[in-house]
XYZ file of N, CA and C in Angstrom:
408
model
N 75.345 141.981 117.110
C 74.510 140.847 116.508
C 74.959 140.564 115.144
N 75.262 141.625 114.369
C 75.678 141.422 112.976
C 77.042 140.618 112.998
N 77.928 140.826 113.906
C 79.188 140.095 113.975
C 78.844 138.658 114.267
N 78.020 138.279 115.031
C 77.724 136.899 115.396
C 77.163 136.177 114.106
N 76.213 136.872 113.475
C 75.637 136.245 112.212
C 76.690 136.043 111.137
N 77.588 137.103 110.959
C 78.624 136.998 109.931
C 79.686 135.826 110.320
N 80.005 135.785 111.644
C 80.854 134.698 112.089
C 80.207 133.369 111.981
N 78.989 133.242 112.238
C 78.264 132.021 112.105
C 78.189 131.500 110.630
N 77.910 132.460 109.787
C 77.816 132.103 108.343
C 79.166 131.668 107.812
N 80.242 132.451 108.203
C 81.628 131.994 107.869
C 81.987 130.585 108.327
N 81.617 130.363 109.631
C 81.933 128.994 110.211
C 81.197 127.910 109.460
N 79.930 128.196 109.015
C 79.127 127.196 108.287
C 79.807 127.010 106.913
N 80.101 128.053 106.225
C 80.857 127.876 104.961
C 82.128 127.057 105.091
N 82.944 127.327 106.076
C 84.197 126.522 106.325
C 83.873 125.081 106.580
N 82.784 124.795 107.314
C 82.427 123.378 107.629
C 81.962 122.668 106.294
N 81.217 123.319 105.440
C 80.828 122.673 104.234
C 81.990 122.516 103.298
N 82.940 123.416 103.257
C 84.135 123.306 102.480
C 85.029 122.080 103.010
N 85.065 121.935 104.233
C 85.842 120.812 104.769
C 85.180 119.490 104.468
N 83.832 119.462 104.564
C 83.157 118.147 104.102
C 83.273 117.886 102.602
N 83.325 118.930 101.832
C 83.511 118.754 100.426
C 84.905 118.251 100.096
N 85.868 118.604 100.926
C 87.280 118.140 100.709
C 87.583 116.827 101.200
N 86.800 116.320 102.190
C 87.067 115.093 102.746
C 86.504 113.939 101.838
N 87.185 112.735 101.973
C 86.806 111.673 101.094
C 85.403 111.147 101.446
N 84.734 110.844 100.359
C 83.305 110.419 100.450
C 83.287 109.046 101.116
N 84.334 108.254 100.712
C 84.472 106.867 101.240
C 85.903 106.611 101.739
N 86.036 105.912 102.891
C 87.319 105.565 103.354
C 87.352 104.079 103.603
N 88.275 103.357 102.978
C 88.332 101.975 103.099
C 89.676 101.457 103.519
N 89.774 100.608 104.579
C 91.049 100.027 104.879
C 90.935 98.507 104.616
N 91.979 98.010 103.909
C 92.002 96.679 103.396
C 93.252 95.945 104.128
N 92.913 94.886 104.819
C 93.923 94.131 105.617
C 94.382 92.902 104.693
N 95.748 92.946 104.611
C 96.358 91.768 103.932
C 97.301 91.009 104.741
N 96.923 89.841 105.198
C 97.817 89.090 106.067
C 97.965 87.657 105.613
N 97.990 87.488 104.258
C 98.179 86.179 103.633
C 99.233 86.239 102.559
N 99.903 85.150 102.458
C 100.953 85.060 101.373
C 100.398 84.475 100.009
N 98.993 84.353 100.058
C 98.313 83.808 98.855
C 98.354 84.842 97.772
N 99.118 84.599 96.646
C 99.160 85.557 95.623
C 97.909 85.718 94.807
N 96.994 84.800 94.891
C 95.650 84.950 94.358
C 94.894 85.968 95.134
N 95.014 86.007 96.424
C 94.337 87.002 97.265
C 94.924 88.326 96.955
N 96.293 88.448 96.758
C 96.954 89.740 96.384
C 96.313 90.217 95.110
N 96.188 89.403 94.114
C 95.576 89.816 92.846
C 94.138 90.325 93.134
N 93.399 89.634 93.970
C 92.044 90.067 94.298
C 92.070 91.454 94.995
N 92.948 91.724 95.783
C 93.024 93.034 96.430
C 93.177 94.059 95.348
N 94.121 94.035 94.521
C 94.259 95.104 93.467
C 93.140 95.188 92.589
N 92.432 94.033 92.275
C 91.239 94.040 91.478
C 90.108 94.717 92.230
N 90.000 94.406 93.518
C 88.938 94.982 94.266
C 89.132 96.561 94.370
N 90.401 96.998 94.554
C 90.655 98.428 94.657
C 90.247 99.166 93.318
N 90.535 98.536 92.234
C 90.117 99.130 90.904
C 88.571 99.199 90.783
N 87.982 98.113 91.251
C 86.528 98.071 91.200
C 85.841 99.127 92.214
N 86.520 99.324 93.372
C 85.986 100.266 94.333
C 86.189 101.723 93.680
N 87.352 101.995 93.186
C 87.530 103.333 92.590
C 86.570 103.614 91.419
N 86.297 102.645 90.631
C 85.255 102.793 89.539
C 83.967 103.046 90.145
N 83.481 102.286 91.037
C 82.169 102.260 91.585
C 81.975 103.561 92.527
N 82.935 103.847 93.261
C 82.754 104.993 94.339
C 83.347 106.256 93.871
N 84.113 106.240 92.828
C 84.647 107.564 92.297
C 86.027 107.860 92.893
N 86.664 108.927 92.419
C 88.000 109.250 92.757
C 88.066 109.879 94.142
N 86.936 110.330 94.793
C 87.064 110.893 96.095
C 86.923 109.815 97.153
N 87.718 108.698 96.890
C 87.670 107.588 97.891
C 89.084 107.311 98.335
N 89.236 107.295 99.720
C 90.481 106.926 100.327
C 90.642 105.494 100.554
N 91.720 104.908 100.142
C 91.941 103.497 100.318
C 93.350 103.286 100.908
N 93.459 102.521 101.974
C 94.755 102.193 102.582
C 94.831 100.658 102.746
N 95.875 100.113 102.151
C 96.137 98.700 102.241
C 97.117 98.446 103.386
N 96.836 97.606 104.371
C 97.737 97.407 105.500
C 98.323 95.922 105.279
N 99.611 95.861 105.064
C 100.204 94.492 104.910
C 100.903 94.104 106.245
N 100.605 92.898 106.782
C 101.304 92.418 107.986
C 101.275 90.952 108.010
N 102.017 90.410 108.899
C 102.151 88.969 108.973
C 102.600 88.362 107.626
N 101.951 87.324 107.225
C 102.334 86.672 105.913
C 102.077 87.534 104.713
N 101.263 88.545 104.943
C 100.885 89.448 103.797
C 102.024 90.506 103.480
N 103.002 90.511 104.337
C 104.099 91.558 104.030
C 104.733 91.291 102.675
N 104.701 90.053 102.188
C 105.298 89.841 100.871
C 104.743 90.636 99.741
N 103.444 91.046 99.906
C 102.773 91.839 98.940
C 103.670 93.134 98.685
N 104.388 93.623 99.663
C 105.076 94.884 99.476
C 106.620 94.689 99.351
N 107.059 93.374 99.318
C 108.524 93.165 99.224
C 108.724 93.012 97.694
N 109.703 93.843 97.261
C 109.955 93.989 95.854
C 110.226 92.518 95.155
N 111.029 91.794 95.824
C 111.350 90.402 95.243
C 110.299 89.384 95.338
N 109.316 89.604 96.046
C 108.258 88.592 96.403
C 106.925 88.944 95.767
N 106.577 90.148 95.592
C 105.224 90.560 95.116
C 105.000 90.206 93.681
N 103.759 89.906 93.417
C 103.342 89.596 92.058
C 102.535 90.782 91.542
N 102.446 91.863 92.301
C 101.544 93.024 91.988
C 102.349 94.275 91.873
N 103.643 94.173 91.605
C 104.456 95.455 91.575
C 103.999 96.538 90.679
N 103.731 96.204 89.508
C 103.212 97.255 88.546
C 101.864 97.857 88.920
N 100.989 96.947 89.349
C 99.627 97.463 89.757
C 99.696 98.300 91.029
N 100.538 97.899 91.925
C 100.699 98.716 93.175
C 101.282 100.104 92.824
N 102.244 100.247 91.902
C 102.726 101.447 91.502
C 101.680 102.305 90.792
N 100.793 101.662 90.006
C 99.680 102.377 89.266
C 98.674 102.934 90.332
N 98.347 102.050 91.306
C 97.293 102.485 92.303
C 97.910 103.478 93.287
N 99.173 103.410 93.602
C 99.804 104.390 94.458
C 99.768 105.791 93.761
N 99.969 105.786 92.459
C 99.975 106.981 91.711
C 98.627 107.661 91.690
N 97.584 106.836 91.937
C 96.170 107.314 92.024
C 95.770 107.656 93.441
N 96.771 107.547 94.409
C 96.472 108.014 95.719
C 96.154 106.866 96.796
N 96.242 105.592 96.226
C 95.987 104.507 97.213
C 97.319 104.357 98.054
N 97.058 104.224 99.398
C 98.154 104.109 100.271
C 98.460 102.655 100.681
N 99.708 102.209 100.620
C 100.146 100.880 100.936
C 100.994 100.978 102.150
N 100.708 100.430 103.281
C 101.591 100.521 104.480
C 102.005 99.112 105.031
N 103.241 99.038 105.439
C 103.732 97.781 106.000
C 103.899 97.952 107.452
N 103.633 96.823 108.219
C 103.720 96.701 109.577
C 105.212 96.624 110.103
N 105.549 97.543 110.895
C 106.945 97.570 111.435
C 107.195 96.396 112.440
N 106.119 95.903 113.121
C 106.334 94.807 113.998
C 106.684 93.547 113.138
N 106.065 93.401 112.021
C 106.287 92.249 111.123
C 107.672 92.400 110.479
N 108.036 93.583 110.152
C 109.373 93.813 109.549
C 110.441 93.472 110.555
N 110.249 93.918 111.753
C 111.290 93.717 112.818
C 111.285 92.149 113.167
N 110.210 91.593 113.369
C 110.119 90.187 113.774
C 110.743 89.249 112.691
N 110.586 89.620 111.460
C 111.127 88.771 110.314
C 112.440 89.298 109.802
N 112.972 90.324 110.451
C 114.321 90.863 110.102
C 114.427 91.270 108.656
N 113.328 91.935 108.177
C 113.257 92.409 106.760
C 113.967 93.808 106.654
N 114.748 93.943 105.725
C 115.378 95.240 105.459
C 114.397 96.133 104.751
N 114.022 97.292 105.317
C 113.052 98.183 104.692
C 113.292 98.616 103.304
N 114.648 98.518 102.909
C 115.102 98.879 101.657
C 114.538 97.885 100.569
N 114.141 96.669 101.040
C 113.673 95.634 100.126
C 112.158 95.839 99.796
N 111.503 96.749 100.463
C 110.117 97.003 100.163
C 109.951 98.002 99.021
N 108.780 97.876 98.408
C 108.471 98.752 97.239
C 108.589 100.191 97.751
N 109.019 100.969 96.814
C 109.161 102.418 97.171
C 107.862 103.062 97.500
N 106.680 102.556 97.114
C 105.388 103.041 97.424
C 105.013 102.770 98.813
N 105.760 101.955 99.578
C 105.342 101.507 100.862
C 105.632 102.522 101.938
N 104.543 102.748 102.745
C 104.633 103.510 103.904
C 104.838 102.508 105.121
N 104.852 103.061 106.325
C 105.000 102.126 107.487
C 104.139 102.599 108.579
N 103.609 101.617 109.354
C 102.938 101.874 110.518
C 103.465 100.900 111.584
N 103.453 101.449 112.912
C 104.126 100.635 113.997
C 103.482 99.246 114.095
N 102.155 99.156 113.962
C 101.404 97.904 114.074
C 100.323 97.725 113.087
N 100.406 96.759 112.291
C 99.331 96.550 111.188
C 97.992 96.356 111.809
N 97.855 95.435 112.738
C 96.538 95.192 113.366
C 95.970 96.435 114.110
N 96.911 97.198 114.766
C 96.395 98.400 115.396
C 95.945 99.445 114.354
N 96.623 99.467 113.293
C 96.248 100.432 112.185
C 94.907 100.077 111.644
N 94.639 98.852 111.504
C 93.214 98.420 111.069
C 92.215 98.814 112.115
N 92.474 98.614 113.354
C 91.541 98.962 114.392
C 91.333 100.461 114.527
N 92.453 101.233 114.399
C 92.315 102.715 114.532
C 91.523 103.214 113.282
N 91.646 102.734 112.178
C 90.976 103.214 110.958
C 89.513 102.837 111.228
N 89.168 101.623 111.666
C 87.785 101.353 111.833
C 87.138 102.266 112.897
N 87.832 102.548 113.971
C 87.302 103.436 115.012
C 87.145 104.842 114.448
N 87.910 105.187 113.491
C 87.872 106.525 112.823
C 86.713 106.493 111.740
N 85.999 105.426 111.546
C 84.887 105.409 110.621
C 85.314 104.809 109.315
N 86.282 104.184 109.126
C 86.802 103.601 107.790
C 86.009 102.300 107.679
N 85.658 101.930 106.477
C 85.085 100.590 106.157
C 86.214 99.626 106.095
N 85.906 98.344 106.502
C 86.871 97.353 106.542
C 86.690 96.267 105.455
N 87.762 95.933 104.760
C 87.735 94.896 103.752
C 88.900 93.956 103.888
N 88.605 92.677 103.820
C 89.702 91.658 103.882
C 89.403 90.695 102.782
N 90.514 90.484 101.935
C 90.253 89.563 100.721
C 90.069 88.092 101.290
């Protein structure tokens, strides 16, 4: 009986520790527009989210379709801000379908860029996993 109680208490402590380590808020932001004003809005929204929700917030920006320019070094208007936000843990990912379809060399994307097989699928998967959705 004593083993069961000790094991149960230990499992409960591990569960609370895992909850404390997980992000309090998880937000996926979809960018599929070439509108540079929208890009500016995205980085402004991220800053506002981090201020309002605190540092324990996970944010992933998914760029696909026309929005891929946000992560292309020669096209983005947000290079410095993306570097700053990435250093604070914000994830920026590019859709490999868009890259392939538009024959974009991955080397032309910002170094902070990660990759996902499908941008729209990434957004769906994040929502199914409980992430909040934001579109500028």
